[in-house]
Amino acid sequence: MKTTIIFSFTITFELRAVEPDGIILYAASGRANPTHYVAVFLEDGYITVSMRTNSLVSNAVNSPTKLLRSKQKYNDGKWHQVNIFIFKLL
């Protein structure tokens, strides 16, 4: 059976952080009560990605889903290049 990527996007950035928590990126479909969003943030030094969507990632309508948490901490004061690739397979 052939696997097909039906949706994908990449987020790439460089980061130098010393604080353990903070928002890196937030994009939403609207200002109040967005139906779709993607958020990239530091949580206890770990890079975390969260999304809300009604069909691409989660089966539950408008449920937030934590997709990714880095294995290492990034709040060490050093520069890091971060690449995040999100996709859904058919």
GROMACS .gro file of N, CA, C and O in nm:
model
  360
    1MET      N    1   0.083  -0.118   0.000
    1MET     CA    2   0.000   0.000   0.000
    1MET      C    3   0.088   0.125   0.000
    1MET      O    4   0.183   0.136   0.077
    2LYS      N    5   0.057   0.218  -0.086
    2LYS     CA    6   0.134   0.340  -0.100
    2LYS      C    7   0.092   0.441   0.006
    2LYS      O    8  -0.028   0.462   0.030
    3THR      N    9   0.190   0.505   0.071
    3THR     CA   10   0.164   0.608   0.169
    3THR      C   11   0.178   0.745   0.104
    3THR      O   12   0.276   0.770   0.034
    4THR      N   13   0.081   0.832   0.126
    4THR     CA   14   0.082   0.964   0.067
    4THR      C   15   0.070   1.069   0.175
    4THR      O   16  -0.013   1.056   0.265
    5ILE      N   17   0.153   1.172   0.167
    5ILE     CA   18   0.141   1.285   0.259
    5ILE      C   19   0.032   1.376   0.203
    5ILE      O   20   0.042   1.425   0.090
    6ILE      N   21  -0.075   1.399   0.281
    6ILE     CA   22  -0.185   1.482   0.232
    6ILE      C   23  -0.179   1.625   0.288
    6ILE      O   24  -0.249   1.712   0.240
    7PHE      N   25  -0.093   1.646   0.387
    7PHE     CA   26  -0.081   1.778   0.447
    7PHE      C   27   0.056   1.786   0.512
    7PHE      O   28   0.098   1.694   0.581
    8SER      N   29   0.126   1.897   0.491
    8SER     CA   30   0.254   1.915   0.560
    8SER      C   31   0.292   2.062   0.565
    8SER      O   32   0.251   2.141   0.481
    9PHE      N   33   0.370   2.097   0.667
    9PHE     CA   34   0.433   2.227   0.671
    9PHE      C   35   0.556   2.218   0.760
    9PHE      O   36   0.569   2.129   0.843
   10THR      N   37   0.648   2.310   0.739
   10THR     CA   38   0.774   2.314   0.812
   10THR      C   39   0.789   2.450   0.879
   10THR      O   40   0.759   2.553   0.818
   11ILE      N   41   0.834   2.448   1.003
   11ILE     CA   42   0.867   2.570   1.076
   11ILE      C   43   1.016   2.562   1.108
   11ILE      O   44   1.061   2.464   1.167
   12THR      N   45   1.091   2.662   1.067
   12THR     CA   46   1.235   2.666   1.092
   12THR      C   47   1.271   2.800   1.155
   12THR      O   48   1.226   2.904   1.108
   13PHE      N   49   1.350   2.797   1.260
   13PHE     CA   50   1.393   2.921   1.324
   13PHE      C   51   1.521   2.896   1.403
   13PHE      O   52   1.558   2.781   1.429
   14GLU      N   53   1.588   3.006   1.439
   14GLU     CA   54   1.702   3.000   1.528
   14GLU      C   55   1.659   3.061   1.660
   14GLU      O   56   1.582   3.156   1.665
   15LEU      N   57   1.712   3.005   1.770
   15LEU     CA   58   1.666   3.042   1.902
   15LEU      C   59   1.783   3.046   1.999
   15LEU      O   60   1.868   2.957   1.998
   16ARG      N   61   1.786   3.150   2.080
   16ARG     CA   62   1.879   3.156   2.194
   16ARG      C   63   1.795   3.197   2.314
   16ARG      O   64   1.747   3.310   2.322
   17ALA      N   65   1.776   3.107   2.407
   17ALA     CA   66   1.687   3.132   2.520
   17ALA      C   67   1.759   3.106   2.652
   17ALA      O   68   1.844   3.017   2.661
   18VAL      N   69   1.724   3.185   2.751
   18VAL     CA   70   1.774   3.162   2.887
   18VAL      C   71   1.658   3.139   2.984
   18VAL      O   72   1.678   3.082   3.090
   19GLU      N   73   1.539   3.182   2.946
   19GLU     CA   74   1.420   3.161   3.030
   19GLU      C   75   1.361   3.024   3.000
   19GLU      O   76   1.368   2.976   2.887
   20PRO      N   77   1.299   2.958   3.097
   20PRO     CA   78   1.244   2.825   3.074
   20PRO      C   79   1.109   2.823   3.001
   20PRO      O   80   1.072   2.721   2.943
   21ASP      N   81   1.036   2.934   3.003
   21ASP     CA   82   0.902   2.936   2.946
   21ASP      C   83   0.881   3.059   2.861
   21ASP      O   84   0.929   3.168   2.895
   22GLY      N   85   0.810   3.044   2.749
   22GLY     CA   86   0.777   3.158   2.665
   22GLY      C   87   0.720   3.114   2.531
   22GLY      O   88   0.742   3.001   2.486
   23ILE      N   89   0.646   3.205   2.468
   23ILE     CA   90   0.587   3.178   2.337
   23ILE      C   91   0.689   3.210   2.228
   23ILE      O   92   0.749   3.317   2.230
   24ILE      N   93   0.708   3.119   2.136
   24ILE     CA   94   0.798   3.140   2.022
   24ILE      C   95   0.717   3.179   1.899
   24ILE      O   96   0.751   3.272   1.827
   25LEU      N   97   0.607   3.109   1.874
   25LEU     CA   98   0.523   3.135   1.757
   25LEU      C   99   0.379   3.099   1.791
   25LEU      O  100   0.354   2.996   1.854
   26TYR      N  101   0.286   3.185   1.749
   26TYR     CA  102   0.145   3.155   1.761
   26TYR      C  103   0.075   3.208   1.637
   26TYR      O  104   0.087   3.326   1.604
   27ALA      N  105   0.007   3.122   1.565
   27ALA     CA  106  -0.070   3.162   1.447
   27ALA      C  107  -0.208   3.099   1.459
   27ALA      O  108  -0.221   2.980   1.488
   28ALA      N  109  -0.313   3.182   1.437
   28ALA     CA  110  -0.449   3.135   1.457
   28ALA      C  111  -0.540   3.183   1.346
   28ALA      O  112  -0.509   3.279   1.274
   29SER      N  113  -0.655   3.117   1.335
   29SER     CA  114  -0.753   3.150   1.232
   29SER      C  115  -0.834   3.274   1.265
   29SER      O  116  -0.901   3.328   1.180
   30GLY      N  117  -0.831   3.320   1.388
   30GLY     CA  118  -0.905   3.439   1.427
   30GLY      C  119  -0.860   3.486   1.564
   30GLY      O  120  -0.785   3.419   1.632
   31ARG      N  121  -0.906   3.603   1.603
   31ARG     CA  122  -0.863   3.660   1.731
   31ARG      C  123  -0.930   3.595   1.851
   31ARG      O  124  -0.865   3.553   1.945
   32ALA      N  125  -1.062   3.593   1.852
   32ALA     CA  126  -1.136   3.537   1.965
   32ALA      C  127  -1.180   3.395   1.934
   32ALA      O  128  -1.239   3.369   1.830
   33ASN      N  129  -1.150   3.302   2.022
   33ASN     CA  130  -1.190   3.162   2.006
   33ASN      C  131  -1.155   3.104   1.869
   33ASN      O  132  -1.242   3.063   1.793
   34PRO      N  133  -1.027   3.099   1.836
   34PRO     CA  134  -0.989   3.048   1.704
   34PRO      C  135  -1.026   2.900   1.687
   34PRO      O  136  -1.016   2.822   1.781
   35THR      N  137  -1.070   2.865   1.568
   35THR     CA  138  -1.104   2.726   1.540
   35THR      C  139  -0.981   2.644   1.503
   35THR      O  140  -0.981   2.522   1.517
   36HIS      N  141  -0.876   2.711   1.455
   36HIS     CA  142  -0.751   2.644   1.420
   36HIS      C  143  -0.636   2.729   1.473
   36HIS      O  144  -0.640   2.851   1.464
   37TYR      N  145  -0.532   2.664   1.525
   37TYR     CA  146  -0.411   2.737   1.563
   37TYR      C  147  -0.292   2.643   1.564
   37TYR      O  148  -0.306   2.521   1.570
   38VAL      N  149  -0.175   2.702   1.558
   38VAL     CA  150  -0.051   2.631   1.584
   38VAL      C  151   0.030   2.718   1.679
   38VAL      O  152   0.035   2.840   1.663
   39ALA      N  153   0.087   2.656   1.780
   39ALA     CA  154   0.166   2.729   1.879
   39ALA      C  155   0.297   2.653   1.901
   39ALA      O  156   0.298   2.531   1.912
   40VAL      N  157   0.406   2.728   1.906
   40VAL     CA  158   0.537   2.674   1.940
   40VAL      C  159   0.584   2.754   2.060
   40VAL      O  160   0.585   2.877   2.056
   41PHE      N  161   0.622   2.685   2.166
   41PHE     CA  162   0.659   2.756   2.288
   41PHE      C  163   0.761   2.677   2.369
   41PHE      O  164   0.779   2.557   2.347
   42LEU      N  165   0.827   2.746   2.461
   42LEU     CA  166   0.914   2.680   2.557
   42LEU      C  167   0.833   2.649   2.681
   42LEU      O  168   0.760   2.734   2.733
   43GLU      N  169   0.845   2.526   2.727
   43GLU     CA  170   0.778   2.481   2.849
   43GLU      C  171   0.882   2.407   2.933
   43GLU      O  172   0.928   2.300   2.895
   44ASP      N  173   0.925   2.471   3.041
   44ASP     CA  174   1.032   2.416   3.127
   44ASP      C  175   1.160   2.393   3.046
   44ASP      O  176   1.232   2.297   3.070
   45GLY      N  177   1.184   2.478   2.945
   45GLY     CA  178   1.305   2.468   2.863
   45GLY      C  179   1.291   2.381   2.739
   45GLY      O  180   1.376   2.383   2.652
   46TYR      N  181   1.186   2.301   2.732
   46TYR     CA  182   1.162   2.213   2.618
   46TYR      C  183   1.078   2.284   2.513
   46TYR      O  184   0.979   2.351   2.546
   47ILE      N  185   1.112   2.268   2.386
   47ILE     CA  186   1.029   2.321   2.278
   47ILE      C  187   0.908   2.230   2.263
   47ILE      O  188   0.921   2.107   2.253
   48THR      N  189   0.790   2.292   2.262
   48THR     CA  190   0.664   2.218   2.254
   48THR      C  191   0.580   2.275   2.141
   48THR      O  192   0.577   2.396   2.121
   49VAL      N  193   0.515   2.187   2.066
   49VAL     CA  194   0.426   2.228   1.958
   49VAL      C  195   0.285   2.181   1.994
   49VAL      O  196   0.265   2.066   2.032
   50SER      N  197   0.189   2.271   1.979
   50SER     CA  198   0.049   2.239   2.003
   50SER      C  199  -0.033   2.290   1.885
   50SER      O  200  -0.003   2.396   1.831
   51MET      N  201  -0.136   2.214   1.848
   51MET     CA  202  -0.224   2.255   1.738
   51MET      C  203  -0.368   2.230   1.776
   51MET      O  204  -0.398   2.140   1.854
   52ARG      N  205  -0.456   2.308   1.718
   52ARG     CA  206  -0.600   2.281   1.726
   52ARG      C  207  -0.652   2.281   1.583
   52ARG      O  208  -0.629   2.373   1.507
   53THR      N  209  -0.720   2.172   1.549
   53THR     CA  210  -0.777   2.159   1.417
   53THR      C  211  -0.895   2.064   1.426
   53THR      O  212  -0.903   1.985   1.520
   54ASN      N  213  -0.984   2.069   1.330
   54ASN     CA  214  -1.098   1.980   1.337
   54ASN      C  215  -1.085   1.858   1.247
   54ASN      O  216  -1.169   1.772   1.249
   55SER      N  217  -0.977   1.850   1.168
   55SER     CA  218  -0.968   1.733   1.081
   55SER      C  219  -0.826   1.686   1.053
   55SER      O  220  -0.806   1.570   1.023
   56LEU      N  221  -0.727   1.772   1.059
   56LEU     CA  222  -0.595   1.734   1.012
   56LEU      C  223  -0.515   1.652   1.111
   56LEU      O  224  -0.438   1.566   1.074
   57VAL      N  225  -0.532   1.678   1.242
   57VAL     CA  226  -0.449   1.609   1.339
   57VAL      C  227  -0.531   1.525   1.436
   57VAL      O  228  -0.497   1.414   1.466
   58SER      N  229  -0.641   1.578   1.480
   58SER     CA  230  -0.717   1.512   1.584
   58SER      C  231  -0.855   1.470   1.532
   58SER      O  232  -0.912   1.537   1.448
   59ASN      N  233  -0.909   1.364   1.584
   59ASN     CA  234  -1.042   1.321   1.547
   59ASN      C  235  -1.151   1.397   1.621
   59ASN      O  236  -1.264   1.405   1.578
   60ALA      N  237  -1.117   1.453   1.736
   60ALA     CA  238  -1.215   1.530   1.813
   60ALA      C  239  -1.221   1.672   1.760
   60ALA      O  240  -1.119   1.735   1.736
   61VAL      N  241  -1.339   1.723   1.741
   61VAL     CA  242  -1.356   1.858   1.686
   61VAL      C  243  -1.300   1.961   1.782
   61VAL      O  244  -1.331   1.962   1.901
   62ASN      N  245  -1.213   2.048   1.729
   62ASN     CA  246  -1.155   2.160   1.802
   62ASN      C  247  -1.085   2.121   1.931
   62ASN      O  248  -1.085   2.195   2.028
   63SER      N  249  -1.026   2.006   1.935
   63SER     CA  250  -0.953   1.967   2.056
   63SER      C  251  -0.806   2.000   2.042
   63SER      O  252  -0.745   1.971   1.940
   64PRO      N  253  -0.747   2.065   2.144
   64PRO     CA  254  -0.604   2.093   2.137
   64PRO      C  255  -0.526   1.962   2.149
   64PRO      O  256  -0.563   1.874   2.225
   65THR      N  257  -0.421   1.951   2.071
   65THR     CA  258  -0.339   1.831   2.072
   65THR      C  259  -0.193   1.871   2.085
   65THR      O  260  -0.143   1.948   2.005
   66LYS      N  261  -0.125   1.821   2.186
   66LYS     CA  262   0.018   1.844   2.199
   66LYS      C  263   0.086   1.743   2.108
   66LYS      O  264   0.076   1.623   2.128
   67LEU      N  265   0.153   1.793   2.005
   67LEU     CA  266   0.210   1.705   1.905
   67LEU      C  267   0.354   1.666   1.933
   67LEU      O  268   0.396   1.558   1.900
   68LEU      N  269   0.429   1.758   1.990
   68LEU     CA  270   0.573   1.736   1.998
   68LEU      C  271   0.630   1.805   2.120
   68LEU      O  272   0.592   1.918   2.152
   69ARG      N  273   0.721   1.738   2.186
   69ARG     CA  274   0.800   1.798   2.292
   69ARG      C  275   0.944   1.751   2.270
   69ARG      O  276   0.968   1.631   2.255
   70SER      N  277   1.035   1.846   2.265
   70SER     CA  278   1.175   1.812   2.236
   70SER      C  279   1.234   1.721   2.344
   70SER      O  280   1.189   1.721   2.458
   71LYS      N  281   1.335   1.647   2.305
   71LYS     CA  282   1.403   1.558   2.399
   71LYS      C  283   1.503   1.633   2.486
   71LYS      O  284   1.537   1.587   2.593
   72GLN      N  285   1.551   1.747   2.435
   72GLN     CA  286   1.649   1.824   2.511
   72GLN      C  287   1.593   1.961   2.545
   72GLN      O  288   1.498   2.008   2.484
   73LYS      N  289   1.654   2.026   2.644
   73LYS     CA  290   1.616   2.161   2.680
   73LYS      C  291   1.693   2.260   2.593
   73LYS      O  292   1.807   2.233   2.554
   74TYR      N  293   1.631   2.373   2.563
   74TYR     CA  294   1.689   2.474   2.475
   74TYR      C  295   1.713   2.607   2.545
   74TYR      O  296   1.749   2.703   2.480
   75ASN      N  297   1.698   2.616   2.673
   75ASN     CA  298   1.718   2.743   2.744
   75ASN      C  299   1.856   2.750   2.809
   75ASN      O  300   1.870   2.791   2.923
   76ASP      N  301   1.958   2.713   2.732
   76ASP     CA  302   2.095   2.709   2.784
   76ASP      C  303   2.178   2.832   2.745
   76ASP      O  304   2.298   2.836   2.770
   77GLY      N  305   2.117   2.932   2.679
   77GLY     CA  306   2.188   3.052   2.639
   77GLY      C  307   2.268   3.038   2.510
   77GLY      O  308   2.330   3.133   2.466
   78LYS      N  309   2.264   2.922   2.448
   78LYS     CA  310   2.336   2.898   2.322
   78LYS      C  311   2.238   2.909   2.205
   78LYS      O  312   2.118   2.890   2.220
   79TRP      N  313   2.293   2.939   2.085
   79TRP     CA  314   2.211   2.945   1.964
   79TRP      C  315   2.181   2.803   1.916
   79TRP      O  316   2.270   2.717   1.914
   80HIS      N  317   2.056   2.781   1.877
   80HIS     CA  318   2.011   2.653   1.824
   80HIS      C  319   1.930   2.678   1.697
   80HIS      O  320   1.853   2.773   1.691
   81GLN      N  321   1.946   2.592   1.597
   81GLN     CA  322   1.858   2.594   1.481
   81GLN      C  323   1.755   2.484   1.503
   81GLN      O  324   1.790   2.369   1.531
   82VAL      N  325   1.628   2.520   1.489
   82VAL     CA  326   1.519   2.427   1.515
   82VAL      C  327   1.439   2.409   1.387
   82VAL      O  328   1.403   2.507   1.321
   83ASN      N  329   1.412   2.285   1.350
   83ASN     CA  330   1.330   2.251   1.234
   83ASN      C  331   1.216   2.162   1.282
   83ASN      O  332   1.240   2.056   1.340
   84ILE      N  333   1.093   2.205   1.256
   84ILE     CA  334   0.975   2.129   1.294
   84ILE      C  335   0.899   2.095   1.167
   84ILE      O  336   0.864   2.183   1.089
   85PHE      N  337   0.874   1.966   1.145
   85PHE     CA  338   0.802   1.920   1.026
   85PHE      C  339   0.675   1.850   1.073
   85PHE      O  340   0.681   1.752   1.147
   86ILE      N  341   0.560   1.902   1.031
   86ILE     CA  342   0.430   1.847   1.068
   86ILE      C  343   0.366   1.790   0.941
   86ILE      O  344   0.365   1.855   0.838
   87PHE      N  345   0.312   1.669   0.951
   87PHE     CA  346   0.247   1.610   0.833
   87PHE      C  347   0.138   1.513   0.875
   87PHE      O  348   0.136   1.466   0.988
   88LYS      N  349   0.050   1.485   0.781
   88LYS     CA  350  -0.052   1.382   0.800
   88LYS      C  351  -0.044   1.287   0.681
   88LYS      O  352  -0.038   1.331   0.566
   89LEU      N  353  -0.044   1.159   0.710
   89LEU     CA  354  -0.037   1.057   0.605
   89LEU      C  355  -0.176   1.005   0.572
   89LEU      O  356  -0.262   0.996   0.659
   90LEU      N  357  -0.193   0.968   0.447
   90LEU     CA  358  -0.318   0.907   0.402
   90LEU      C  359  -0.306   0.757   0.413
   90LEU      O  360  -0.206   0.700   0.384
   0.00000   0.00000   0.00000
